[in-house]
PDB file of C-alpha atoms and ligand atoms in Angstrom:
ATOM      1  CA  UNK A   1       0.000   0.000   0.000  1.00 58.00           C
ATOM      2  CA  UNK A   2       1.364   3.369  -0.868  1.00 81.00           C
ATOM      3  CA  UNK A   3       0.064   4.996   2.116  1.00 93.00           C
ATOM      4  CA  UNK A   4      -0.990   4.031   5.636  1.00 97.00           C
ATOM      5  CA  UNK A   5      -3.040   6.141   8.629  1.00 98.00           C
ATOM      6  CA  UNK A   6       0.145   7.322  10.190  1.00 98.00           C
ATOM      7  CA  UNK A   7       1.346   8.888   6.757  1.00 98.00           C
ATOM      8  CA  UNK A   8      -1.129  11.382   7.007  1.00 98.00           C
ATOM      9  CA  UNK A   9       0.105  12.980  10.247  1.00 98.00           C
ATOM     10  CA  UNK A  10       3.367  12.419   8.572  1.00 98.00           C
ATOM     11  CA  UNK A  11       2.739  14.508   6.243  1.00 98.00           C
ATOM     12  CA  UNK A  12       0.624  17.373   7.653  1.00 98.00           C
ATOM     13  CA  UNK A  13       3.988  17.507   9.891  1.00 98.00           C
ATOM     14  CA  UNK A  14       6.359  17.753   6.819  1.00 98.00           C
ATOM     15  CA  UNK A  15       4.260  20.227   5.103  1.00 98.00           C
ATOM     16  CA  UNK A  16       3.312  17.709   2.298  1.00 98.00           C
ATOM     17  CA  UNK A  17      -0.603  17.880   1.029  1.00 98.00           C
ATOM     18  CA  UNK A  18      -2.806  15.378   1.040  1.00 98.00           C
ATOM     19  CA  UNK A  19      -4.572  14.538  -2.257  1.00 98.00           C
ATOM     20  CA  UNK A  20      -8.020  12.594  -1.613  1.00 98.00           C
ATOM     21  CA  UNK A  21     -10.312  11.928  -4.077  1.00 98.00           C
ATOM     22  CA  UNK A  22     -13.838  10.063  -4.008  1.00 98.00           C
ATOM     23  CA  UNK A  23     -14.057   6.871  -5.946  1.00 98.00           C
ATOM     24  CA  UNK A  24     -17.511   4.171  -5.703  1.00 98.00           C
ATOM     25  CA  UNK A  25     -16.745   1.644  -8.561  1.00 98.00           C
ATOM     26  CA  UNK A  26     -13.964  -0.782  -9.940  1.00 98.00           C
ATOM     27  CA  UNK A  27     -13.188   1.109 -13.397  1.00 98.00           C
ATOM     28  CA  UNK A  28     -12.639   4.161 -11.672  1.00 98.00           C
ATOM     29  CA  UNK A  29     -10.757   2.993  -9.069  1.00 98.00           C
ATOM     30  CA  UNK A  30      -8.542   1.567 -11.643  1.00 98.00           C
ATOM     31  CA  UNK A  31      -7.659   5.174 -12.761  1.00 98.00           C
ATOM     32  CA  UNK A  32      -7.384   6.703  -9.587  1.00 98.00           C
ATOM     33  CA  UNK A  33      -5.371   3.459  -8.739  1.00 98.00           C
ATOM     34  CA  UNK A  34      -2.841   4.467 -11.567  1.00 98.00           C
ATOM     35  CA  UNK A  35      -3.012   7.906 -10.137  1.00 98.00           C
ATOM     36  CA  UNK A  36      -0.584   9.800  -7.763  1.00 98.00           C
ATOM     37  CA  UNK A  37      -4.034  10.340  -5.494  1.00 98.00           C
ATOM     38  CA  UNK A  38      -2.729   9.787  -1.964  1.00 98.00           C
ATOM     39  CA  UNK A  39      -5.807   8.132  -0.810  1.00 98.00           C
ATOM     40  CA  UNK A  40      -9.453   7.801  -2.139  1.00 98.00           C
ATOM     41  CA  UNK A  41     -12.677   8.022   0.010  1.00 98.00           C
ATOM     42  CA  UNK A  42     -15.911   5.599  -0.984  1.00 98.00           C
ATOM     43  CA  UNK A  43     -18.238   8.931   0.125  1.00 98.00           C
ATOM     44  CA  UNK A  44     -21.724   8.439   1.024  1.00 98.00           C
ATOM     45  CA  UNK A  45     -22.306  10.852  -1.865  1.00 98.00           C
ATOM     46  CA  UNK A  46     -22.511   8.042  -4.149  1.00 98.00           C
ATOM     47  CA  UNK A  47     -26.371   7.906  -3.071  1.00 98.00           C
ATOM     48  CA  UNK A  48     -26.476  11.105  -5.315  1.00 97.00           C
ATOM     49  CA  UNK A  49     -23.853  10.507  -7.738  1.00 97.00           C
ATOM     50  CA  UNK A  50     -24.419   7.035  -8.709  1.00 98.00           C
ATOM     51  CA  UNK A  51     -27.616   6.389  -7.321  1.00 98.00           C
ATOM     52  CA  UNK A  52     -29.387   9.682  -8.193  1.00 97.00           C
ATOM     53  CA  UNK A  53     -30.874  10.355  -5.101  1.00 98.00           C
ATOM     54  CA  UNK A  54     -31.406  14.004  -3.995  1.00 97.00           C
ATOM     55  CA  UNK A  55     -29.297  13.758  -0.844  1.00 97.00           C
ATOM     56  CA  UNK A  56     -27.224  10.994   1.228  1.00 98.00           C
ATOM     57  CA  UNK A  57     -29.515  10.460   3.495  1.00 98.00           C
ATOM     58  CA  UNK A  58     -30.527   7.513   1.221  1.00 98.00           C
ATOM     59  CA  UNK A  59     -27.107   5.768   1.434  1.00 98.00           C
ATOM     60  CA  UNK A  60     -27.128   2.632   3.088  1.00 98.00           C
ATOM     61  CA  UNK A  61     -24.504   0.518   4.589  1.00 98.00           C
ATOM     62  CA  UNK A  62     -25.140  -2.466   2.407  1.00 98.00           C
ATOM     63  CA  UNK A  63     -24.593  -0.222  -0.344  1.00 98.00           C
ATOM     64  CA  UNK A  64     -21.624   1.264   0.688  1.00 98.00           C
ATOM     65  CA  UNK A  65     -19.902  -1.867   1.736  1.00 98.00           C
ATOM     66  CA  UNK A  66     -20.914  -3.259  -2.104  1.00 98.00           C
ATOM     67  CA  UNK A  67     -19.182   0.214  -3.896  1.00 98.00           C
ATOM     68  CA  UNK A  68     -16.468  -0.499  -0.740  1.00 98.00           C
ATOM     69  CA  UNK A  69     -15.856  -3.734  -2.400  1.00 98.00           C
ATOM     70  CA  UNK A  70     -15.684  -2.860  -5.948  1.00 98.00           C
ATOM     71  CA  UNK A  71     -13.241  -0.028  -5.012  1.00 98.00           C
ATOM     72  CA  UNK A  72     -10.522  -1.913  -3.276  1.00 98.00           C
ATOM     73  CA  UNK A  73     -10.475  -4.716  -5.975  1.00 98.00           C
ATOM     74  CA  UNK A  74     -10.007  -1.960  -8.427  1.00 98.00           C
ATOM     75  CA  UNK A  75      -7.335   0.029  -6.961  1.00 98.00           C
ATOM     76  CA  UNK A  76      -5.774  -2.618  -3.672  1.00 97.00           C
ATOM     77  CA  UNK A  77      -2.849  -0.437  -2.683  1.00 97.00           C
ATOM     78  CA  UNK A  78      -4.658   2.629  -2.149  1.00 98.00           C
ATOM     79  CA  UNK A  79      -5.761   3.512   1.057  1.00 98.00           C
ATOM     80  CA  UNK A  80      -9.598   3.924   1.662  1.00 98.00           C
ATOM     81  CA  UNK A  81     -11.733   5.109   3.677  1.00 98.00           C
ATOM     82  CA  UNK A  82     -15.628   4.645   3.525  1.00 98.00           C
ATOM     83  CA  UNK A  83     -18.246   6.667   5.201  1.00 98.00           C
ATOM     84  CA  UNK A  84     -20.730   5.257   7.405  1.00 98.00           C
ATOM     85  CA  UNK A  85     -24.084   6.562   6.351  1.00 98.00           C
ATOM     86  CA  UNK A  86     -26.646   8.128   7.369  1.00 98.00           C
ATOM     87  CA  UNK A  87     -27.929   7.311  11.164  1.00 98.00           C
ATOM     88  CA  UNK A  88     -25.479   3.883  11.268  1.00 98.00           C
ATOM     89  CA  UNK A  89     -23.876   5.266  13.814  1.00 98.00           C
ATOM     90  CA  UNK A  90     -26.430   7.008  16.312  1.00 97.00           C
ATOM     91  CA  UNK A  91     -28.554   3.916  17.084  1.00 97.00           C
ATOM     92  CA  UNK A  92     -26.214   2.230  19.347  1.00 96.00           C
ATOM     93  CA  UNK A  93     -23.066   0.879  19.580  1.00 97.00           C
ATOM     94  CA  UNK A  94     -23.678  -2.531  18.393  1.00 98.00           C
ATOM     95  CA  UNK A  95     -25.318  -1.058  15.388  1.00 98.00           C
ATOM     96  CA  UNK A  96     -22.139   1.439  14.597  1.00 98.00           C
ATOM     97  CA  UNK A  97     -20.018  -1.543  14.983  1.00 98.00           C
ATOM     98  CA  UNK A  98     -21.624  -3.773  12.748  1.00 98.00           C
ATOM     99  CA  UNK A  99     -21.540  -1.173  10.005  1.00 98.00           C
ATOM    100  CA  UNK A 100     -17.699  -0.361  10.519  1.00 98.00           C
ATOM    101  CA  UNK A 101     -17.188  -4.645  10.863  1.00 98.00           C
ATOM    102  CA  UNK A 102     -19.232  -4.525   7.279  1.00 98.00           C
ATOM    103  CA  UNK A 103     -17.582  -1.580   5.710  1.00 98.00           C
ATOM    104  CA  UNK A 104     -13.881  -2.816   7.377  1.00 98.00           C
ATOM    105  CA  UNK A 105     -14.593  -6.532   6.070  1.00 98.00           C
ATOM    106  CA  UNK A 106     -15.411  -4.989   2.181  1.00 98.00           C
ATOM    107  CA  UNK A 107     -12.000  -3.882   2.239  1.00 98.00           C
ATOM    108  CA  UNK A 108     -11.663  -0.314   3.812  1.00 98.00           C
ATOM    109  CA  UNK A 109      -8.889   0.659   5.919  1.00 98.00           C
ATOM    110  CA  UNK A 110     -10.710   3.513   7.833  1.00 98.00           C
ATOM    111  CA  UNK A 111     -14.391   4.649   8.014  1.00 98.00           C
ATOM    112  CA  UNK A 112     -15.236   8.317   8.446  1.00 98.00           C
ATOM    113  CA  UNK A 113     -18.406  10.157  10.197  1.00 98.00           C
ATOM    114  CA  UNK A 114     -20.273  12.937  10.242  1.00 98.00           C
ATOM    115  CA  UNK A 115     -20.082  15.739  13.518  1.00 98.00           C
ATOM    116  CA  UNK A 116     -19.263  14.848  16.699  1.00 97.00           C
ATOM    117  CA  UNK A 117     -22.117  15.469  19.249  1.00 96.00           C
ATOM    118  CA  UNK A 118     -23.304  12.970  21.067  1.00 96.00           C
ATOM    119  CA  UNK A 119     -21.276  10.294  19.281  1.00 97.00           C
ATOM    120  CA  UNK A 120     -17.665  11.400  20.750  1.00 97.00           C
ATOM    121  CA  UNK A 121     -17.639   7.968  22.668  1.00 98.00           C
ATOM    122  CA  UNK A 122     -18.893   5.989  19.569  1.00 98.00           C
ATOM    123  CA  UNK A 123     -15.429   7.131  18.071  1.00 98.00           C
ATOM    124  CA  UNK A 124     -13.695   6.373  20.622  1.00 98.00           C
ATOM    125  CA  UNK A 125     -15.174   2.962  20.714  1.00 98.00           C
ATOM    126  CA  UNK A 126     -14.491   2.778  16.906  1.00 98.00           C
ATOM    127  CA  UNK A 127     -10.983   3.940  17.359  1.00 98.00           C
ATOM    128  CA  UNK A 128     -10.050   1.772  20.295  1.00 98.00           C
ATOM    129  CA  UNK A 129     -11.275  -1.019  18.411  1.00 98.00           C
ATOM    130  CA  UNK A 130      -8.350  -0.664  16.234  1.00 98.00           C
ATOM    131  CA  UNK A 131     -10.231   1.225  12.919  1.00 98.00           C
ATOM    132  CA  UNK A 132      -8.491   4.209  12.048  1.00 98.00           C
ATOM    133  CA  UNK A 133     -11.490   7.223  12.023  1.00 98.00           C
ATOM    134  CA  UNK A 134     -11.639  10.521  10.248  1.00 98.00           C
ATOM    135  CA  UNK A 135     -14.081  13.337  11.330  1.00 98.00           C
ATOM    136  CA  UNK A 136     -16.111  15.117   9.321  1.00 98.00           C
ATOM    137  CA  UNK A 137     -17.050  19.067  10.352  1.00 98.00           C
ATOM    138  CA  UNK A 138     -18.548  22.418   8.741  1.00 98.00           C
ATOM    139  CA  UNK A 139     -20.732  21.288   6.088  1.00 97.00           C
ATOM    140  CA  UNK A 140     -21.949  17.620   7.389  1.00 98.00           C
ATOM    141  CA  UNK A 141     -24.437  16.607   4.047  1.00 97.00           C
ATOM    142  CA  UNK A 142     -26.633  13.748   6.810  1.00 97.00           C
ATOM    143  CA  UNK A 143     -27.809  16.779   8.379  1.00 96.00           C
ATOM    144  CA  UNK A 144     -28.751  18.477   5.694  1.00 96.00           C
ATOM    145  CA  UNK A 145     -32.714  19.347   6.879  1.00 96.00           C
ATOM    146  CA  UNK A 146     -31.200  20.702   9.989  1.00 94.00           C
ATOM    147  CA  UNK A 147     -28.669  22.759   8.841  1.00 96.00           C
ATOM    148  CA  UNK A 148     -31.623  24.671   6.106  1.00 94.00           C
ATOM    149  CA  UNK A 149     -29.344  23.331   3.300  1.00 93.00           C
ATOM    150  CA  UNK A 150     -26.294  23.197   1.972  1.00 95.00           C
ATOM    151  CA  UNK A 151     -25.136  26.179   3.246  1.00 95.00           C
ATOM    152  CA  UNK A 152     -21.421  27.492   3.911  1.00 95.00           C
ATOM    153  CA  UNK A 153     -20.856  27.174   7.791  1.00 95.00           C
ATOM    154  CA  UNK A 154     -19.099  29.035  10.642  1.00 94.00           C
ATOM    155  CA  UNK A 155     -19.434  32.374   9.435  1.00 95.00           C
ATOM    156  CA  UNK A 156     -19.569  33.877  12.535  1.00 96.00           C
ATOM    157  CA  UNK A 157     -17.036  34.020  15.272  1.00 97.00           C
ATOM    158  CA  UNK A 158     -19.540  32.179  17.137  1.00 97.00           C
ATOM    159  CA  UNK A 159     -20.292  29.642  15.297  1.00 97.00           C
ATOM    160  CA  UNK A 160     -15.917  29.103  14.455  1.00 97.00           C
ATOM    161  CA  UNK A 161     -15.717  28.716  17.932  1.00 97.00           C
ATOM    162  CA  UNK A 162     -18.245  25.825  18.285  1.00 97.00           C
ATOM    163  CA  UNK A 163     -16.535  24.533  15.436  1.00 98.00           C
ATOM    164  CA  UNK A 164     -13.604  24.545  16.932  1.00 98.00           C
ATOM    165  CA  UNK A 165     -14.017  22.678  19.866  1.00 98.00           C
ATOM    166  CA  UNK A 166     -15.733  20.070  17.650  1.00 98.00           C
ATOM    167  CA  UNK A 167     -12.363  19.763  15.976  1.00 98.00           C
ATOM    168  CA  UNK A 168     -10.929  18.874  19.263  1.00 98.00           C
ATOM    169  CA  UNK A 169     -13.503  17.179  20.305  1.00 98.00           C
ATOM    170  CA  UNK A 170     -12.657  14.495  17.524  1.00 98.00           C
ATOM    171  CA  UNK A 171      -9.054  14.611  18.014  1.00 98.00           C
ATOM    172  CA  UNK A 172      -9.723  13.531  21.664  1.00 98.00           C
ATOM    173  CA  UNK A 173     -11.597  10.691  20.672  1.00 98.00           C
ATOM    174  CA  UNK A 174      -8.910   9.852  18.792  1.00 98.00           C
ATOM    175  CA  UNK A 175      -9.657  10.618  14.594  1.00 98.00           C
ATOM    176  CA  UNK A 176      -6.717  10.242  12.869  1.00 98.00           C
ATOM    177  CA  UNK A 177      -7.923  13.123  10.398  1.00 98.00           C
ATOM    178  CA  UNK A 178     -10.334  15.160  10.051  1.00 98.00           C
ATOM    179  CA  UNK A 179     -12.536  17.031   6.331  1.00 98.00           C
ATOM    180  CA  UNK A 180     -13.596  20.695   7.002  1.00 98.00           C
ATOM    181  CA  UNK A 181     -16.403  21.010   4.259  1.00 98.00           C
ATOM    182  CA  UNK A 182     -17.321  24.488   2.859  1.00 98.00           C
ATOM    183  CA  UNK A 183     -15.809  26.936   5.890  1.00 98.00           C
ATOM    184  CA  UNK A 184     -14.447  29.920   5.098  1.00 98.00           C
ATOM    185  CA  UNK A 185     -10.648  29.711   4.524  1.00 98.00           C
ATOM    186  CA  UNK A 186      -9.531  31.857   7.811  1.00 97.00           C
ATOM    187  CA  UNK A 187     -11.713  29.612  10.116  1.00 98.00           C
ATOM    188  CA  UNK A 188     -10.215  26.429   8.315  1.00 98.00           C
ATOM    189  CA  UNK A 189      -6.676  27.847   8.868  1.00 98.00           C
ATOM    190  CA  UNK A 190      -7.044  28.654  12.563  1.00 98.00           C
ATOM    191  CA  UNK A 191      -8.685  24.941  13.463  1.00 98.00           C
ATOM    192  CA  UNK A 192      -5.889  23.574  10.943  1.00 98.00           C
ATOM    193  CA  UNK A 193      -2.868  25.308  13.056  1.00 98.00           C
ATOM    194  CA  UNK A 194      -4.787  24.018  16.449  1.00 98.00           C
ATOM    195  CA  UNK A 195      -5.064  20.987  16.092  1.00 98.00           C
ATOM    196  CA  UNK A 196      -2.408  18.584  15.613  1.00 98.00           C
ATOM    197  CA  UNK A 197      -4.159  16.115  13.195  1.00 98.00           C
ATOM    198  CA  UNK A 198      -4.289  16.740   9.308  1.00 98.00           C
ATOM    199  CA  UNK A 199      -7.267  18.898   7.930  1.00 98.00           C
ATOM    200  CA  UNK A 200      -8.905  17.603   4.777  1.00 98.00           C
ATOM    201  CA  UNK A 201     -10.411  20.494   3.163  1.00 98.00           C
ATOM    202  CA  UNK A 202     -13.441  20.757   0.691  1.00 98.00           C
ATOM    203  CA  UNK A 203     -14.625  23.860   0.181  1.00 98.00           C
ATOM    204  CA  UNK A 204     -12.228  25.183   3.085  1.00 98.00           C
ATOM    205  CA  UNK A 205      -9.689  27.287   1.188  1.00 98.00           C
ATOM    206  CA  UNK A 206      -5.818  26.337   0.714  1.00 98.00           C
ATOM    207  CA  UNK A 207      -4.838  26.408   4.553  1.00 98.00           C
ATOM    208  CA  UNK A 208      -5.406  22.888   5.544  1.00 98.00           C
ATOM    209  CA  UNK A 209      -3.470  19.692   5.302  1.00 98.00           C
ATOM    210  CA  UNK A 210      -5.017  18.231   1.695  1.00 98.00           C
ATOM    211  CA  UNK A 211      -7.837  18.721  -0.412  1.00 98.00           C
ATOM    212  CA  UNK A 212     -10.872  16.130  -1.042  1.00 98.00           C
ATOM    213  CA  UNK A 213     -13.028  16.567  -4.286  1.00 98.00           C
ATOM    214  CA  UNK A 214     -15.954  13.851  -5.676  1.00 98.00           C
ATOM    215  CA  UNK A 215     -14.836  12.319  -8.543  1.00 98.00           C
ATOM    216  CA  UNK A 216     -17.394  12.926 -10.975  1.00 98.00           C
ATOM    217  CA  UNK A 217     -17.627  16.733 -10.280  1.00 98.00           C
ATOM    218  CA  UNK A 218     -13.965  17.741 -10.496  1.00 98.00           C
ATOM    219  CA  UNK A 219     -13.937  15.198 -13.764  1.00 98.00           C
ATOM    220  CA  UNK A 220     -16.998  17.184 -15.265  1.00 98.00           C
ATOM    221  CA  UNK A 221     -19.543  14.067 -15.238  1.00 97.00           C
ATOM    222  CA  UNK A 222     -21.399  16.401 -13.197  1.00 93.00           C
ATOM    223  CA  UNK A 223     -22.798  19.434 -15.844  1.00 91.00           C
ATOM    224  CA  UNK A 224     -24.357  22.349 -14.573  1.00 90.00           C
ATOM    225  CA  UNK A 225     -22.639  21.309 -10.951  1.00 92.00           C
ATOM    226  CA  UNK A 226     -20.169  24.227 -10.449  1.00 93.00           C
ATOM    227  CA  UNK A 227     -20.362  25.503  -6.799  1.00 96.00           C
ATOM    228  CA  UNK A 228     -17.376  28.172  -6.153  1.00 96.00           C
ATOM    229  CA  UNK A 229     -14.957  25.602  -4.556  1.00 97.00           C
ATOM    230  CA  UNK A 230     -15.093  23.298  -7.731  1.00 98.00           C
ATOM    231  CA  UNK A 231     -12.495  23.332  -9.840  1.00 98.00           C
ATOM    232  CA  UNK A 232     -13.214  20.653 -13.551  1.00 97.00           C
ATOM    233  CA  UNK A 233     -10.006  19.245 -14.424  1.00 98.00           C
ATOM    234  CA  UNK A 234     -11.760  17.524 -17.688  1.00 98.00           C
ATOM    235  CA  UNK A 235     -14.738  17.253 -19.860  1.00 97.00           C
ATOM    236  CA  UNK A 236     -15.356  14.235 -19.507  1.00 98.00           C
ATOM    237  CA  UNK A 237     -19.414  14.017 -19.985  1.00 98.00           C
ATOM    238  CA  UNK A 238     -18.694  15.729 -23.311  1.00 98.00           C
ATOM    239  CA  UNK A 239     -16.142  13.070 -24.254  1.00 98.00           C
ATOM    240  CA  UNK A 240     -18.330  10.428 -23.446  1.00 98.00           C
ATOM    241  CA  UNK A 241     -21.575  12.067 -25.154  1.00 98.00           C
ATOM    242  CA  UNK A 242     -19.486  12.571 -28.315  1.00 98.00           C
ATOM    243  CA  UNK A 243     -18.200   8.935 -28.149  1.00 98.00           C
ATOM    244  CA  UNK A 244     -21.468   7.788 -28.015  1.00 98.00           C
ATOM    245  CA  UNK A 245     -22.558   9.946 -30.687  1.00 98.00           C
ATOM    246  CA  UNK A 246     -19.718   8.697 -32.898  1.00 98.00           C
ATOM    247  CA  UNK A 247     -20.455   4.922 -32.244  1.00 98.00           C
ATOM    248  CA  UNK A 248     -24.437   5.666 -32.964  1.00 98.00           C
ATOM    249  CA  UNK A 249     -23.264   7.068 -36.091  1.00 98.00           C
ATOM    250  CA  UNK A 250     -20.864   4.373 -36.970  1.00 98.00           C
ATOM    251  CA  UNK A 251     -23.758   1.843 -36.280  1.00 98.00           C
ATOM    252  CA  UNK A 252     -26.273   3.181 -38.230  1.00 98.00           C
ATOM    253  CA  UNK A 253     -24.291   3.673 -41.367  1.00 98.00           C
ATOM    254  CA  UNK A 254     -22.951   0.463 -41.266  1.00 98.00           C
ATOM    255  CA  UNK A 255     -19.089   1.559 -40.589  1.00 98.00           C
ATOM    256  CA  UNK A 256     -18.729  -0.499 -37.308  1.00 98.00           C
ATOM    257  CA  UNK A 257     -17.983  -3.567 -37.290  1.00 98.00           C
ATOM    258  CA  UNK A 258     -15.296  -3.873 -40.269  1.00 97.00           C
ATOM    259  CA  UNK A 259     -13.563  -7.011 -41.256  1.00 96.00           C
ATOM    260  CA  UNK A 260     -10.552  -6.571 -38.942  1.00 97.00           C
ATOM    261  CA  UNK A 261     -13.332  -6.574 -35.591  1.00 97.00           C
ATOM    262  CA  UNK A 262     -15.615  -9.506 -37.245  1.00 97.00           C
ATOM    263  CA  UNK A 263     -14.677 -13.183 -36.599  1.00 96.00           C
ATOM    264  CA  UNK A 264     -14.583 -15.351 -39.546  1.00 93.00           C
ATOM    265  CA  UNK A 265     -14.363 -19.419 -40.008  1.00 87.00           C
ATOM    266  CA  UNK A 266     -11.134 -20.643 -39.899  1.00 80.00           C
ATOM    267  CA  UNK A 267     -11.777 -22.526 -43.579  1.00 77.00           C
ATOM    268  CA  UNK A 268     -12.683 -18.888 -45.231  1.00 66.00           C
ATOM    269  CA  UNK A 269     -10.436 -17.384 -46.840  1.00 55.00           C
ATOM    270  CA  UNK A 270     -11.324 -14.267 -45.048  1.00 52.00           C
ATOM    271  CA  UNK A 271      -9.411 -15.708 -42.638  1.00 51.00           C
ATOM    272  CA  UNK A 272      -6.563 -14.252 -43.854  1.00 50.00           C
ATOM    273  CA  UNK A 273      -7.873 -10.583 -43.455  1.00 48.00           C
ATOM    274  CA  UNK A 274      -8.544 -11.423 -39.354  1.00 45.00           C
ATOM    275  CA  UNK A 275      -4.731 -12.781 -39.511  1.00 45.00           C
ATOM    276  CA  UNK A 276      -3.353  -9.759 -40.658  1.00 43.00           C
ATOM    277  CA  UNK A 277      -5.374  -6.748 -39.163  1.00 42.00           C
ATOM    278  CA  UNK A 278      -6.226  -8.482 -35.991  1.00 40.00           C
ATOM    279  CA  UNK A 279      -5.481  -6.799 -32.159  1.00 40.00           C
ATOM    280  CA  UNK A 280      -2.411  -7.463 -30.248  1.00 37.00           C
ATOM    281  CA  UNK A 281      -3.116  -9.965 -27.828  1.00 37.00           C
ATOM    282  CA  UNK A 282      -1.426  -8.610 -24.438  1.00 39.00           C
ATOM    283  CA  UNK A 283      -1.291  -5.265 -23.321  1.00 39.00           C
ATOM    284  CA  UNK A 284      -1.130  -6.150 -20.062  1.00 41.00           C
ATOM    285  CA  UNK A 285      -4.315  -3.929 -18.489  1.00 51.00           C
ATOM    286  CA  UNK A 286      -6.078  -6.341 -16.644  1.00 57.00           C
ATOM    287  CA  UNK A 287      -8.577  -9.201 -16.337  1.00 60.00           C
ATOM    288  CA  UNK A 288     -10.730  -7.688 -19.087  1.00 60.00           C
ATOM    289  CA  UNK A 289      -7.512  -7.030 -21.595  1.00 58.00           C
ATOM    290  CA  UNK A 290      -6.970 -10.877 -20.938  1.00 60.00           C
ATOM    291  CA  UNK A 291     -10.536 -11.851 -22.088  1.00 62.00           C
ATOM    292  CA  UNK A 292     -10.289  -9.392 -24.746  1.00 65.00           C
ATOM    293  CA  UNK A 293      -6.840 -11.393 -25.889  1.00 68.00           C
ATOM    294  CA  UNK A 294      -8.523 -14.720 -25.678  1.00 68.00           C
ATOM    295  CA  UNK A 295     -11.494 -12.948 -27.815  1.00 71.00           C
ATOM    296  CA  UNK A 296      -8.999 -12.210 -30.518  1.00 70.00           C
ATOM    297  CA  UNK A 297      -8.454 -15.484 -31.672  1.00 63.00           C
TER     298      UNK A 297
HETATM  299  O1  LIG B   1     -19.479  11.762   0.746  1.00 97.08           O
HETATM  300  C1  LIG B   1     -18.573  12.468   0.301  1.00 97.08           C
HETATM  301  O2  LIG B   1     -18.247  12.475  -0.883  1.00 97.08           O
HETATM  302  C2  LIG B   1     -17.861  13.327   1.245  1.00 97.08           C
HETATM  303  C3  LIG B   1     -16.892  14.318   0.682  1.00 97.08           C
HETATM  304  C4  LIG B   1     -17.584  15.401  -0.019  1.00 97.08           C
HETATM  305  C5  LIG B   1     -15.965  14.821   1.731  1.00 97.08           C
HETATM  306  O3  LIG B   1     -18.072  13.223   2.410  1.00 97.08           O
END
């Protein structure tokens, strides 16, 4: 594994950022897995982003421990960390520990949770249990309907000061890290130089320990999604749209398949053509590049 939990304080000490990406299936986790991305998180956002709900309150743990799954056979020596969803964690600590046992056992190497009161011992618990745990302050998306939306938070001295304490709060109870989502910049520096545990910021300006975006937004999968924190590295839903487009039109007038990606009987003559124009058998990209090779003869 490229990176482990004590890496991050490693680095937050040595001044190094931390890159963290989301990531919720096996393709993409192949990419991020031939990425430089320090560390990928299996967010509970994938109830919106792959699921199309409206929010995450509709993320369960079954389905996170199934996108868990996918993630760390896609990319295995990346370090991961899933979220426990929605309410898994404020019924009880039997319940909370059967999610983290089901999101741990799908292959995760920490879980992370949303806000801290009343659930500061459930951490603990979590933590002393031996499962690495990062926090998750400002901007917590499970508490969406009581925070009146999703709204920038501690904007007032007052409200950075509750925040604050959270942020100790959680380093008490022993989070190895924690994400500060959509707080102003100063307020994200001042709990950042506090605390002695790295700050993952999203939406909390360039003075904490690494950044976190979701996948599909900061790839541009996500049109019309462009809050002022966002920055799209690609175009990726217009690359896709206009490779569809192109294999439609291929399709339709009868340029795809040619000879060279038809199979022929080995007696026909056209078996010659298939000899000479047909695909290189290895280029050594995975399972599916293997059946593709065995496909080619
Ligand atoms: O679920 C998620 O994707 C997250 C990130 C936005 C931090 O929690």
């Amino acid at each position: 594994m490229a990176m482990n939990v004590q890496d991050f304080q490693k680095m937050k000490d040595e001044g190094r950022k931390i890159s963290m990406i989301t990531c919720y299936d096996y393709s993409s986790a192949r990419a991020v897995a031939d990425s430089n991305i320090d560390c990928i998180l299996v967010g509970d956002s994938l109830a919106m982003t792959m699921h199309g709900y409206p929010t995450t309150l509709s993320a369960t743990t079954a389905m996170m421990a199934l996108h868990t799954a996918a993630v760390a056979r896609g990319a295995p020596a990346k370090f991961i960390i899933a979220d426990l969803p929605f309410l898994s964690y404020r019924k009880g600590l039997k319940d909370a520990m059967d999610s983290v046992h089901e999101l741990m056992s799908a292959g995760a190497h920490a879980v992370k949770l949303e806000g801290v009161r009343g659930h500061a011992e459930i951490v603990r618990h979590i933590v002393d249990s031996g499962v690495p745990v990062m926090g998750h302050l400002g901007l917590t998306p499970q508490s969406v309907h009581v925070l009146g939306g999703m709204k920038v938070q501690a904007r007032t001295n007052a409200a950075l000061k509750v925040l604050t304490s959270q942020a100790r709060e959680l380093e008490d109870a022993g989070c190895f890290a924690i994400v500060l989502e959509c707080v102003p910049a100063q307020g994200a520096r001042k709990i950042t130089d506090l605390i002695k545990i790295p700050t993952i910021g999203i939406g909390a300006g360039i003075h904490v320990s690494g950044q976190v975006l979701v996948y599909q937004d900061m790839l541009g999968l996500n049109p019309g999604f462009k809050p002022k924190f966002l920055r799209v590295y690609a175009s990726a839903f217009e690359v896709i749209r206009t490779a569809l487009n192109a294999y439609d039109r291929d399709v339709k007038s009868g340029a795809f398949p040619s000879e060279s990606e038809s199979y022929h009987d080995p007696e026909s003559v056209d078996r010659r053509v298939t000899k000479r124009t047909g695909h290189g058998a290895d280029n050594g990209r995975g399972a599916r590049i293997t059946l593709a090779s065995e496909m080619n003869q």
